[in-house]
PDB file of C-alpha atoms in Angstrom:
ATOM      1  CA  MET A  19     143.346  -2.860 160.721  1.00  0.00           C
ATOM      2  CA  THR A  20     142.875  -0.678 163.454  1.00  0.00           C
ATOM      3  CA  ALA A  21     143.273   3.224 163.102  1.00  0.00           C
ATOM      4  CA  ALA A  22     146.731   2.836 165.401  1.00  0.00           C
ATOM      5  CA  SER A  23     148.205   0.391 162.986  1.00  0.00           C
ATOM      6  CA  LEU A  24     147.219   2.163 160.133  1.00  0.00           C
ATOM      7  CA  LEU A  25     148.656   5.338 161.173  1.00  0.00           C
ATOM      8  CA  ALA A  26     151.868   3.727 162.093  1.00  0.00           C
ATOM      9  CA  LEU A  27     151.979   2.093 158.647  1.00  0.00           C
ATOM     10  CA  ILE A  28     151.614   5.334 157.026  1.00  0.00           C
ATOM     11  CA  GLU A  29     154.024   7.147 159.024  1.00  0.00           C
ATOM     12  CA  SER A  30     156.641   4.414 158.576  1.00  0.00           C
ATOM     13  CA  LEU A  31     156.263   4.602 154.820  1.00  0.00           C
ATOM     14  CA  ILE A  32     156.126   8.316 154.820  1.00  0.00           C
ATOM     15  CA  ALA A  33     159.522   8.482 156.718  1.00  0.00           C
ATOM     16  CA  ALA A  34     161.159   6.569 153.791  1.00  0.00           C
ATOM     17  CA  VAL A  35     159.929   8.870 150.999  1.00  0.00           C
ATOM     18  CA  PRO A  36     162.461  11.883 151.895  1.00  0.00           C
ATOM     19  CA  ASN A  37     165.435   9.679 151.643  1.00  0.00           C
ATOM     20  CA  LEU A  38     164.005   8.362 148.175  1.00  0.00           C
ATOM     21  CA  VAL A  39     163.543  11.586 146.968  1.00  0.00           C
ATOM     22  CA  THR A  40     167.102  12.928 147.975  1.00  0.00           C
ATOM     23  CA  LEU A  41     168.407   9.891 146.270  1.00  0.00           C
ATOM     24  CA  PHE A  42     166.414  10.437 143.266  1.00  0.00           C
ATOM     25  CA  GLY A  43     167.719  14.153 142.940  1.00  0.00           C
ATOM     26  CA  GLU A  44     171.506  12.879 143.441  1.00  0.00           C
ATOM     27  CA  LEU A  45     171.094  10.212 140.919  1.00  0.00           C
ATOM     28  CA  LYS A  46     169.271  12.258 138.368  1.00  0.00           C
ATOM     29  CA  SER A  47     171.931  15.017 138.607  1.00  0.00           C
ATOM     30  CA  GLY A  48     174.877  12.528 137.674  1.00  0.00           C
ATOM     31  CA  ALA A  49     176.446  13.027 141.175  1.00  0.00           C
ATOM     32  CA  THR A  50     179.324  10.471 141.947  1.00  0.00           C
ATOM     33  CA  VAL A  51     178.303   7.468 143.904  1.00  0.00           C
ATOM     34  CA  THR A  52     181.024   6.491 146.431  1.00  0.00           C
ATOM     35  CA  GLU A  53     181.797   2.998 147.364  1.00  0.00           C
ATOM     36  CA  ASP A  54     180.962   4.235 151.298  1.00  0.00           C
ATOM     37  CA  GLN A  55     177.467   5.055 150.261  1.00  0.00           C
ATOM     38  CA  ILE A  56     176.951   1.683 148.784  1.00  0.00           C
ATOM     39  CA  GLU A  57     178.339  -0.121 151.883  1.00  0.00           C
ATOM     40  CA  THR A  58     176.169   2.161 154.126  1.00  0.00           C
ATOM     41  CA  ALA A  59     172.956   0.968 152.029  1.00  0.00           C
ATOM     42  CA  LEU A  60     174.051  -2.443 152.186  1.00  0.00           C
ATOM     43  CA  ALA A  61     174.756  -2.526 155.941  1.00  0.00           C
ATOM     44  CA  ALA A  62     171.287  -0.699 156.237  1.00  0.00           C
ATOM     45  CA  TYR A  63     169.829  -3.826 155.137  1.00  0.00           C
ATOM     46  CA  THR A  64     171.257  -6.106 158.168  1.00  0.00           C
ATOM     47  CA  THR A  65     169.550  -3.556 160.670  1.00  0.00           C
ATOM     48  CA  ALA A  66     165.992  -3.462 158.673  1.00  0.00           C
ATOM     49  CA  ARG A  67     166.313  -7.194 158.330  1.00  0.00           C
ATOM     50  CA  ALA A  68     166.900  -7.668 162.085  1.00  0.00           C
ATOM     51  CA  GLN A  69     163.623  -5.544 162.792  1.00  0.00           C
ATOM     52  CA  LEU A  70     161.451  -7.341 160.488  1.00  0.00           C
ATOM     53  CA  ALA A  71     162.646 -10.732 161.791  1.00  0.00           C
ATOM     54  CA  ALA A  72     162.004  -9.529 165.289  1.00  0.00           C
ATOM     55  CA  ASP A  73     158.456  -8.604 164.385  1.00  0.00           C
ATOM     56  CA  ILE A  74     158.057 -11.715 162.679  1.00  0.00           C
ATOM     57  CA  ALA A  75     158.926 -13.669 165.835  1.00  0.00           C
ATOM     58  CA  ALA A  76     156.563 -11.538 167.869  1.00  0.00           C
ATOM     59  CA  GLU A  77     153.656 -12.195 165.379  1.00  0.00           C
ATOM     60  CA  LYS A  78     154.270 -15.907 165.339  1.00  0.00           C
ATOM     61  CA  ALA A  79     154.276 -15.747 169.247  1.00  0.00           C
ATOM     62  CA  ALA A  80     151.110 -13.728 169.455  1.00  0.00           C
ATOM     63  CA  GLY A  81     149.709 -16.474 167.029  1.00  0.00           C
ATOM     64  CA  ASP A  82     149.251 -14.028 164.066  1.00  0.00           C
TER      65      ASP A  82
ATOM     66  CA  MET B  14     156.906 -31.462 109.601  1.00  0.00           C
ATOM     67  CA  ASN B  15     154.034 -30.026 111.416  1.00  0.00           C
ATOM     68  CA  THR B  16     154.581 -26.549 112.860  1.00  0.00           C
ATOM     69  CA  PRO B  17     152.294 -25.514 115.882  1.00  0.00           C
ATOM     70  CA  ASN B  18     149.920 -22.650 114.856  1.00  0.00           C
ATOM     71  CA  PRO B  19     150.725 -19.413 116.391  1.00  0.00           C
ATOM     72  CA  ALA B  20     148.516 -17.909 119.040  1.00  0.00           C
ATOM     73  CA  PRO B  21     146.019 -15.430 117.629  1.00  0.00           C
ATOM     74  CA  THR B  22     147.018 -11.937 118.468  1.00  0.00           C
ATOM     75  CA  THR B  23     144.275  -9.611 119.793  1.00  0.00           C
ATOM     76  CA  VAL B  24     144.171  -6.177 121.152  1.00  0.00           C
ATOM     77  CA  GLY B  25     141.096  -6.691 123.166  1.00  0.00           C
ATOM     78  CA  ALA B  26     137.435  -6.355 122.641  1.00  0.00           C
ATOM     79  CA  VAL B  27     135.571  -3.028 122.215  1.00  0.00           C
ATOM     80  CA  PRO B  28     131.913  -2.292 121.994  1.00  0.00           C
ATOM     81  CA  TRP B  29     130.648  -2.230 118.370  1.00  0.00           C
ATOM     82  CA  TYR B  30     129.592   1.385 118.423  1.00  0.00           C
ATOM     83  CA  THR B  31     132.791   2.549 119.421  1.00  0.00           C
ATOM     84  CA  SER B  32     134.916   0.807 116.544  1.00  0.00           C
ATOM     85  CA  PRO B  33     136.112   3.533 114.032  1.00  0.00           C
ATOM     86  CA  VAL B  34     136.341   0.772 111.216  1.00  0.00           C
ATOM     87  CA  TYR B  35     132.628  -0.134 111.719  1.00  0.00           C
ATOM     88  CA  ILE B  36     131.486   3.297 111.873  1.00  0.00           C
ATOM     89  CA  GLY B  37     133.689   3.895 108.753  1.00  0.00           C
ATOM     90  CA  ALA B  38     132.133   1.032 106.974  1.00  0.00           C
ATOM     91  CA  LEU B  39     128.734   2.254 108.014  1.00  0.00           C
ATOM     92  CA  VAL B  40     129.278   5.441 106.395  1.00  0.00           C
ATOM     93  CA  THR B  41     130.590   3.779 103.043  1.00  0.00           C
ATOM     94  CA  VAL B  42     127.401   1.612 102.925  1.00  0.00           C
ATOM     95  CA  ILE B  43     124.931   4.650 103.481  1.00  0.00           C
ATOM     96  CA  SER B  44     127.057   6.635 100.811  1.00  0.00           C
ATOM     97  CA  THR B  45     126.572   4.059  98.567  1.00  0.00           C
ATOM     98  CA  LEU B  46     122.813   3.614  99.225  1.00  0.00           C
ATOM     99  CA  ALA B  47     122.632   7.721  99.016  1.00  0.00           C
ATOM    100  CA  THR B  48     124.039   7.127  95.456  1.00  0.00           C
ATOM    101  CA  LEU B  49     121.823   4.323  94.526  1.00  0.00           C
ATOM    102  CA  ALA B  50     118.574   5.974  96.056  1.00  0.00           C
ATOM    103  CA  PRO B  51     119.250   9.858  95.637  1.00  0.00           C
ATOM    104  CA  LYS B  52     115.610  10.722  96.440  1.00  0.00           C
ATOM    105  CA  ALA B  53     115.516   8.731  99.712  1.00  0.00           C
ATOM    106  CA  ALA B  54     118.724  10.212 100.983  1.00  0.00           C
ATOM    107  CA  ASN B  55     117.414  13.794 100.010  1.00  0.00           C
ATOM    108  CA  ALA B  56     114.532  13.104 102.175  1.00  0.00           C
ATOM    109  CA  LEU B  57     116.682  12.555 105.105  1.00  0.00           C
ATOM    110  CA  GLY B  58     118.997  15.564 104.355  1.00  0.00           C
ATOM    111  CA  LEU B  59     121.833  13.378 103.521  1.00  0.00           C
ATOM    112  CA  THR B  60     122.931  15.226 100.458  1.00  0.00           C
ATOM    113  CA  THR B  61     126.811  15.518 100.814  1.00  0.00           C
ATOM    114  CA  PRO B  62     129.660  12.760 102.555  1.00  0.00           C
ATOM    115  CA  GLY B  63     129.971  14.966 105.121  1.00  0.00           C
ATOM    116  CA  ALA B  64     126.474  15.030 106.379  1.00  0.00           C
ATOM    117  CA  ILE B  65     126.274  11.327 105.982  1.00  0.00           C
ATOM    118  CA  GLN B  66     129.347  10.948 108.493  1.00  0.00           C
ATOM    119  CA  THR B  67     128.171  13.482 110.793  1.00  0.00           C
ATOM    120  CA  SER B  68     124.861  11.815 110.761  1.00  0.00           C
ATOM    121  CA  VAL B  69     126.321   8.460 111.416  1.00  0.00           C
ATOM    122  CA  GLN B  70     128.692   9.717 113.956  1.00  0.00           C
ATOM    123  CA  ASN B  71     125.984  11.478 115.790  1.00  0.00           C
ATOM    124  CA  VAL B  72     123.676   8.359 116.125  1.00  0.00           C
ATOM    125  CA  PHE B  73     126.392   6.395 117.278  1.00  0.00           C
ATOM    126  CA  GLY B  74     127.086   9.222 119.982  1.00  0.00           C
ATOM    127  CA  VAL B  75     123.977   8.864 121.312  1.00  0.00           C
ATOM    128  CA  ILE B  76     124.344   5.050 121.368  1.00  0.00           C
ATOM    129  CA  ALA B  77     127.507   5.553 123.520  1.00  0.00           C
ATOM    130  CA  LEU B  78     125.532   8.050 125.773  1.00  0.00           C
ATOM    131  CA  LEU B  79     122.910   5.661 126.639  1.00  0.00           C
ATOM    132  CA  SER B  80     125.478   2.817 127.077  1.00  0.00           C
ATOM    133  CA  GLY B  81     127.177   5.067 129.377  1.00  0.00           C
ATOM    134  CA  ILE B  82     123.934   5.556 131.579  1.00  0.00           C
ATOM    135  CA  PHE B  83     123.158   1.871 131.451  1.00  0.00           C
ATOM    136  CA  THR B  84     126.558   1.058 132.594  1.00  0.00           C
ATOM    137  CA  ALA B  85     126.473   3.718 135.426  1.00  0.00           C
ATOM    138  CA  LEU B  86     122.989   2.381 136.416  1.00  0.00           C
ATOM    139  CA  LYS B  87     123.937  -1.131 136.330  1.00  0.00           C
ATOM    140  CA  ARG B  88     127.238  -0.300 138.233  1.00  0.00           C
ATOM    141  CA  GLN B  89     125.208   1.199 141.186  1.00  0.00           C
ATOM    142  CA  SER B  90     123.693  -2.189 141.603  1.00  0.00           C
ATOM    143  CA  SER B  91     126.785  -4.189 141.359  1.00  0.00           C
ATOM    144  CA  THR B  92     127.219  -7.082 143.860  1.00  0.00           C
ATOM    145  CA  VAL B  93     131.054  -7.541 142.983  1.00  0.00           C
ATOM    146  CA  GLN B  94     132.156  -4.279 144.110  1.00  0.00           C
ATOM    147  CA  PRO B  95     129.377  -2.190 145.799  1.00  0.00           C
ATOM    148  CA  LEU B  96     129.564   1.472 145.682  1.00  0.00           C
ATOM    149  CA  THR B  97     128.800   3.612 148.755  1.00  0.00           C
ATOM    150  CA  LEU B  98     128.805   7.402 149.127  1.00  0.00           C
ATOM    151  CA  THR B  99     131.634   7.656 151.616  1.00  0.00           C
ATOM    152  CA  GLN B 100     135.051   5.808 152.774  1.00  0.00           C
ATOM    153  CA  ALA B 101     133.280   5.290 156.121  1.00  0.00           C
ATOM    154  CA  GLN B 102     130.395   3.550 154.708  1.00  0.00           C
ATOM    155  CA  ALA B 103     132.643   1.389 152.384  1.00  0.00           C
ATOM    156  CA  ASP B 104     134.630   0.620 155.555  1.00  0.00           C
ATOM    157  CA  ILE B 105     131.534  -1.014 157.110  1.00  0.00           C
ATOM    158  CA  HIS B 106     130.119  -2.576 154.122  1.00  0.00           C
ATOM    159  CA  PRO B 107     129.488  -6.416 154.435  1.00  0.00           C
ATOM    160  CA  ALA B 108     131.617  -6.759 151.042  1.00  0.00           C
ATOM    161  CA  THR B 109     134.461  -5.096 152.539  1.00  0.00           C
ATOM    162  CA  LYS B 110     134.329  -7.102 155.832  1.00  0.00           C
ATOM    163  CA  GLN B 111     134.362 -10.318 153.561  1.00  0.00           C
ATOM    164  CA  VAL B 112     137.562  -9.215 151.487  1.00  0.00           C
ATOM    165  CA  LYS B 113     139.460  -8.042 154.633  1.00  0.00           C
ATOM    166  CA  GLY B 114     139.052 -11.552 156.066  1.00  0.00           C
ATOM    167  CA  GLN B 115     140.928 -13.011 153.288  1.00  0.00           C
ATOM    168  CA  ALA B 116     144.806 -13.367 153.670  1.00  0.00           C
ATOM    169  CA  GLY B 117     146.656 -10.861 151.625  1.00  0.00           C
ATOM    170  CA  PHE B 118     144.415  -8.033 151.654  1.00  0.00           C
ATOM    171  CA  PHE B 119     145.797  -4.597 151.989  1.00  0.00           C
ATOM    172  CA  THR B 120     143.932  -1.202 152.178  1.00  0.00           C
ATOM    173  CA  MET B 121     144.001   1.140 149.393  1.00  0.00           C
ATOM    174  CA  ASP B 122     146.173   3.488 151.325  1.00  0.00           C
ATOM    175  CA  THR B 123     148.701   0.841 151.843  1.00  0.00           C
ATOM    176  CA  SER B 124     148.594  -0.077 148.107  1.00  0.00           C
ATOM    177  CA  TYR B 125     148.696   3.454 146.840  1.00  0.00           C
ATOM    178  CA  LEU B 126     151.790   3.950 149.206  1.00  0.00           C
ATOM    179  CA  LEU B 127     153.446   0.792 147.843  1.00  0.00           C
ATOM    180  CA  ILE B 128     152.845   1.611 144.364  1.00  0.00           C
ATOM    181  CA  GLY B 129     154.282   5.403 144.823  1.00  0.00           C
ATOM    182  CA  THR B 130     157.540   3.927 146.483  1.00  0.00           C
ATOM    183  CA  ALA B 131     157.896   1.147 143.777  1.00  0.00           C
ATOM    184  CA  GLY B 132     157.425   3.819 141.224  1.00  0.00           C
ATOM    185  CA  VAL B 133     159.992   6.191 142.553  1.00  0.00           C
ATOM    186  CA  VAL B 134     162.825   3.477 143.060  1.00  0.00           C
ATOM    187  CA  LEU B 135     162.298   1.808 139.950  1.00  0.00           C
ATOM    188  CA  PHE B 136     162.584   5.173 138.503  1.00  0.00           C
ATOM    189  CA  LEU B 137     165.821   5.717 140.096  1.00  0.00           C
ATOM    190  CA  MET B 138     167.161   2.513 138.810  1.00  0.00           C
ATOM    191  CA  ASN B 139     166.386   3.073 134.975  1.00  0.00           C
ATOM    192  CA  GLY B 140     166.776   6.865 135.395  1.00  0.00           C
ATOM    193  CA  CYS B 141     170.240   7.306 136.424  1.00  0.00           C
ATOM    194  CA  ALA B 142     172.150   9.918 134.804  1.00  0.00           C
ATOM    195  CA  SER B 143     176.186   9.371 134.874  1.00  0.00           C
ATOM    196  CA  THR B 144     178.949  10.387 132.930  1.00  0.00           C
ATOM    197  CA  THR B 145     181.038   7.174 133.481  1.00  0.00           C
ATOM    198  CA  ALA B 146     180.391   3.699 133.404  1.00  0.00           C
ATOM    199  CA  ALA B 147     181.792   2.866 136.845  1.00  0.00           C
ATOM    200  CA  ASN B 148     179.340   5.609 138.391  1.00  0.00           C
ATOM    201  CA  THR B 149     176.518   4.055 136.316  1.00  0.00           C
ATOM    202  CA  VAL B 150     177.226   0.717 138.290  1.00  0.00           C
ATOM    203  CA  ASN B 151     177.376   2.483 141.662  1.00  0.00           C
ATOM    204  CA  GLN B 152     174.310   4.405 141.237  1.00  0.00           C
ATOM    205  CA  SER B 153     172.362   1.117 140.078  1.00  0.00           C
ATOM    206  CA  LEU B 154     174.030  -0.547 143.154  1.00  0.00           C
ATOM    207  CA  LEU B 155     172.901   1.958 145.585  1.00  0.00           C
ATOM    208  CA  ALA B 156     169.639   2.368 144.059  1.00  0.00           C
ATOM    209  CA  ALA B 157     168.967  -1.516 144.056  1.00  0.00           C
ATOM    210  CA  ALA B 158     170.232  -1.710 147.873  1.00  0.00           C
ATOM    211  CA  THR B 159     167.950   1.408 148.795  1.00  0.00           C
ATOM    212  CA  LEU B 160     165.063  -0.560 147.025  1.00  0.00           C
ATOM    213  CA  ASN B 161     165.753  -3.820 148.865  1.00  0.00           C
ATOM    214  CA  ASN B 162     165.840  -1.915 152.283  1.00  0.00           C
ATOM    215  CA  THR B 163     162.393  -0.139 151.260  1.00  0.00           C
ATOM    216  CA  VAL B 164     161.044  -3.645 150.364  1.00  0.00           C
ATOM    217  CA  VAL B 165     162.122  -4.992 153.970  1.00  0.00           C
ATOM    218  CA  THR B 166     160.463  -1.802 155.877  1.00  0.00           C
ATOM    219  CA  THR B 167     157.471  -2.027 153.734  1.00  0.00           C
ATOM    220  CA  VAL B 168     156.789  -5.589 154.903  1.00  0.00           C
ATOM    221  CA  ASP B 169     157.724  -4.965 158.321  1.00  0.00           C
ATOM    222  CA  SER B 170     155.311  -2.197 158.418  1.00  0.00           C
ATOM    223  CA  LEU B 171     152.640  -4.690 156.786  1.00  0.00           C
ATOM    224  CA  VAL B 172     153.590  -7.056 159.743  1.00  0.00           C
ATOM    225  CA  LYS B 173     153.177  -4.645 162.371  1.00  0.00           C
ATOM    226  CA  SER B 174     149.624  -3.554 161.079  1.00  0.00           C
ATOM    227  CA  LYS B 175     148.649  -7.122 160.762  1.00  0.00           C
ATOM    228  CA  SER B 176     148.338  -6.733 156.979  1.00  0.00           C
ATOM    229  CA  VAL B 177     150.310 -10.109 156.161  1.00  0.00           C
ATOM    230  CA  THR B 178     150.873 -13.097 157.880  1.00  0.00           C
ATOM    231  CA  SER B 179     154.243 -14.041 159.479  1.00  0.00           C
ATOM    232  CA  GLU B 180     154.368 -16.782 156.983  1.00  0.00           C
ATOM    233  CA  GLU B 181     153.989 -14.189 154.194  1.00  0.00           C
ATOM    234  CA  ALA B 182     156.566 -11.868 155.692  1.00  0.00           C
ATOM    235  CA  THR B 183     158.944 -14.698 156.087  1.00  0.00           C
ATOM    236  CA  ALA B 184     158.739 -15.572 152.376  1.00  0.00           C
ATOM    237  CA  ALA B 185     159.309 -12.039 151.490  1.00  0.00           C
ATOM    238  CA  LEU B 186     162.319 -11.847 153.696  1.00  0.00           C
ATOM    239  CA  ALA B 187     164.003 -15.135 152.105  1.00  0.00           C
ATOM    240  CA  ILE B 188     163.734 -13.348 148.772  1.00  0.00           C
ATOM    241  CA  THR B 189     165.182 -10.143 150.230  1.00  0.00           C
ATOM    242  CA  ASP B 190     168.101 -12.125 151.737  1.00  0.00           C
ATOM    243  CA  ASP B 191     168.824 -13.664 148.310  1.00  0.00           C
ATOM    244  CA  ILE B 192     168.704 -10.077 146.731  1.00  0.00           C
ATOM    245  CA  ASP B 193     170.893  -8.661 149.355  1.00  0.00           C
ATOM    246  CA  ALA B 194     173.582 -11.585 148.878  1.00  0.00           C
ATOM    247  CA  ALA B 195     173.356 -10.807 145.042  1.00  0.00           C
ATOM    248  CA  LEU B 196     173.889  -7.356 145.681  1.00  0.00           C
ATOM    249  CA  ALA B 197     176.992  -8.077 147.926  1.00  0.00           C
ATOM    250  CA  LEU B 198     178.487 -10.411 145.040  1.00  0.00           C
ATOM    251  CA  ALA B 199     177.788  -7.634 142.546  1.00  0.00           C
ATOM    252  CA  ASN B 200     179.524  -5.245 144.429  1.00  0.00           C
ATOM    253  CA  THR B 201     182.520  -7.036 145.138  1.00  0.00           C
ATOM    254  CA  ALA B 202     182.703  -7.894 141.365  1.00  0.00           C
ATOM    255  CA  ALA B 203     182.289  -3.958 140.531  1.00  0.00           C
ATOM    256  CA  GLN B 204     185.138  -3.375 142.742  1.00  0.00           C
ATOM    257  CA  ALA B 205     187.140  -6.010 140.751  1.00  0.00           C
ATOM    258  CA  GLY B 206     186.265  -4.505 137.585  1.00  0.00           C
ATOM    259  CA  GLU B 207     184.464  -7.623 136.495  1.00  0.00           C
ATOM    260  CA  SER B 208     181.767  -5.725 134.394  1.00  0.00           C
ATOM    261  CA  SER B 209     180.051  -8.696 132.601  1.00  0.00           C
ATOM    262  CA  THR B 210     179.644 -10.218 135.877  1.00  0.00           C
ATOM    263  CA  VAL B 211     178.165  -6.991 137.440  1.00  0.00           C
ATOM    264  CA  THR B 212     175.841  -6.227 134.554  1.00  0.00           C
ATOM    265  CA  ALA B 213     174.393  -9.936 134.786  1.00  0.00           C
ATOM    266  CA  LYS B 214     173.822  -9.776 138.449  1.00  0.00           C
ATOM    267  CA  LEU B 215     172.210  -6.282 138.316  1.00  0.00           C
ATOM    268  CA  ALA B 216     169.800  -7.341 135.573  1.00  0.00           C
ATOM    269  CA  ALA B 217     168.664 -10.371 137.764  1.00  0.00           C
ATOM    270  CA  ILE B 218     168.512  -8.280 140.818  1.00  0.00           C
ATOM    271  CA  THR B 219     166.458  -5.610 139.049  1.00  0.00           C
ATOM    272  CA  THR B 220     164.165  -8.363 137.822  1.00  0.00           C
ATOM    273  CA  ALA B 221     163.780  -9.794 141.150  1.00  0.00           C
ATOM    274  CA  LEU B 222     162.872  -6.322 143.042  1.00  0.00           C
ATOM    275  CA  THR B 223     160.593  -5.695 140.312  1.00  0.00           C
ATOM    276  CA  ALA B 224     158.614  -8.736 140.862  1.00  0.00           C
ATOM    277  CA  VAL B 225     158.638  -8.350 144.641  1.00  0.00           C
ATOM    278  CA  GLN B 226     157.339  -4.625 144.184  1.00  0.00           C
ATOM    279  CA  THR B 227     154.455  -5.978 141.662  1.00  0.00           C
ATOM    280  CA  CYS B 228     153.488  -8.605 144.739  1.00  0.00           C
ATOM    281  CA  LEU B 229     153.549  -6.024 147.106  1.00  0.00           C
ATOM    282  CA  ALA B 230     151.674  -3.514 144.992  1.00  0.00           C
ATOM    283  CA  ALA B 231     149.185  -6.171 143.994  1.00  0.00           C
ATOM    284  CA  GLY B 232     148.420  -7.367 147.738  1.00  0.00           C
ATOM    285  CA  ASN B 233     144.668  -6.340 147.188  1.00  0.00           C
ATOM    286  CA  LEU B 234     144.055  -8.871 144.485  1.00  0.00           C
ATOM    287  CA  PRO B 235     142.401 -12.107 145.491  1.00  0.00           C
ATOM    288  CA  THR B 236     145.796 -13.819 146.091  1.00  0.00           C
ATOM    289  CA  THR B 237     148.010 -14.238 149.109  1.00  0.00           C
ATOM    290  CA  LEU B 238     151.582 -12.496 149.075  1.00  0.00           C
ATOM    291  CA  SER B 239     153.083 -15.920 149.702  1.00  0.00           C
ATOM    292  CA  THR B 240     151.550 -17.030 146.596  1.00  0.00           C
ATOM    293  CA  CYS B 241     152.786 -14.108 144.560  1.00  0.00           C
ATOM    294  CA  LEU B 242     156.109 -14.407 145.995  1.00  0.00           C
ATOM    295  CA  GLN B 243     156.472 -18.071 144.851  1.00  0.00           C
ATOM    296  CA  GLY B 244     156.772 -16.912 141.155  1.00  0.00           C
ATOM    297  CA  VAL B 245     159.878 -14.565 142.091  1.00  0.00           C
ATOM    298  CA  SER B 246     163.090 -16.039 141.051  1.00  0.00           C
ATOM    299  CA  PRO B 247     165.854 -15.187 143.193  1.00  0.00           C
ATOM    300  CA  PRO B 248     168.907 -13.281 141.515  1.00  0.00           C
TER     301      PRO B 248
END
């Protein structure tokens, strides 16, 4: 693993942490979760999945 | 009718000198000997039960200390996981290069981040605080959907950093697809008020997500991610 790829990995993972912490705070406080929030989270999967599928395809093309 | 013998239970092994029961037994033996041979005990200064217990524990403490020193010395010469003074030396060590050549190897940085993310989100799923049943279901659905998205983005990062192969990532994607489909069904059932269906789906989803996170967190073990994911049941 190169330094650049490691940095990219850490940056992407750290970027997800604030969202998780915010969600954690909301849920622990008993805040009401709306249907829109669930729909948004489910829709976000489509985007994340497309990105992963594209990167898998790129890796396959590069011969892993 | 013959019944199979139950498997013996155990709590694991400990060295003899750390066993409280063993130490207690020895104190009893020496106390008995002191009673039977008071002159010999007086010569050793063991005149009270407290003195005997203190003496035995001190001896065992010294043995434990020597054992610790011996373990530390042996550990330095270990070929299973050699020790180095710095991370830089560890990175260029032949043993590290050998392990990095194996599929499914993650760096410790990656593993700690994965474990941290898994811990936060699993806590979300188990630690929701709500005043209504409907909101509890919504909280669980939101937490599970967020966790599933995090799994996908994490695997994507691992693909980009070449920490997993495209085949391993594809195996992970198949499972997150199943989880996403189950989440959609659970969400539909929740809106229709089918609480038993929602509860069953959420339980299966949580089990699958936990198993996937375990595989990701255990990525630095001597197994491939694909092999680990084969044990994950789709929800």
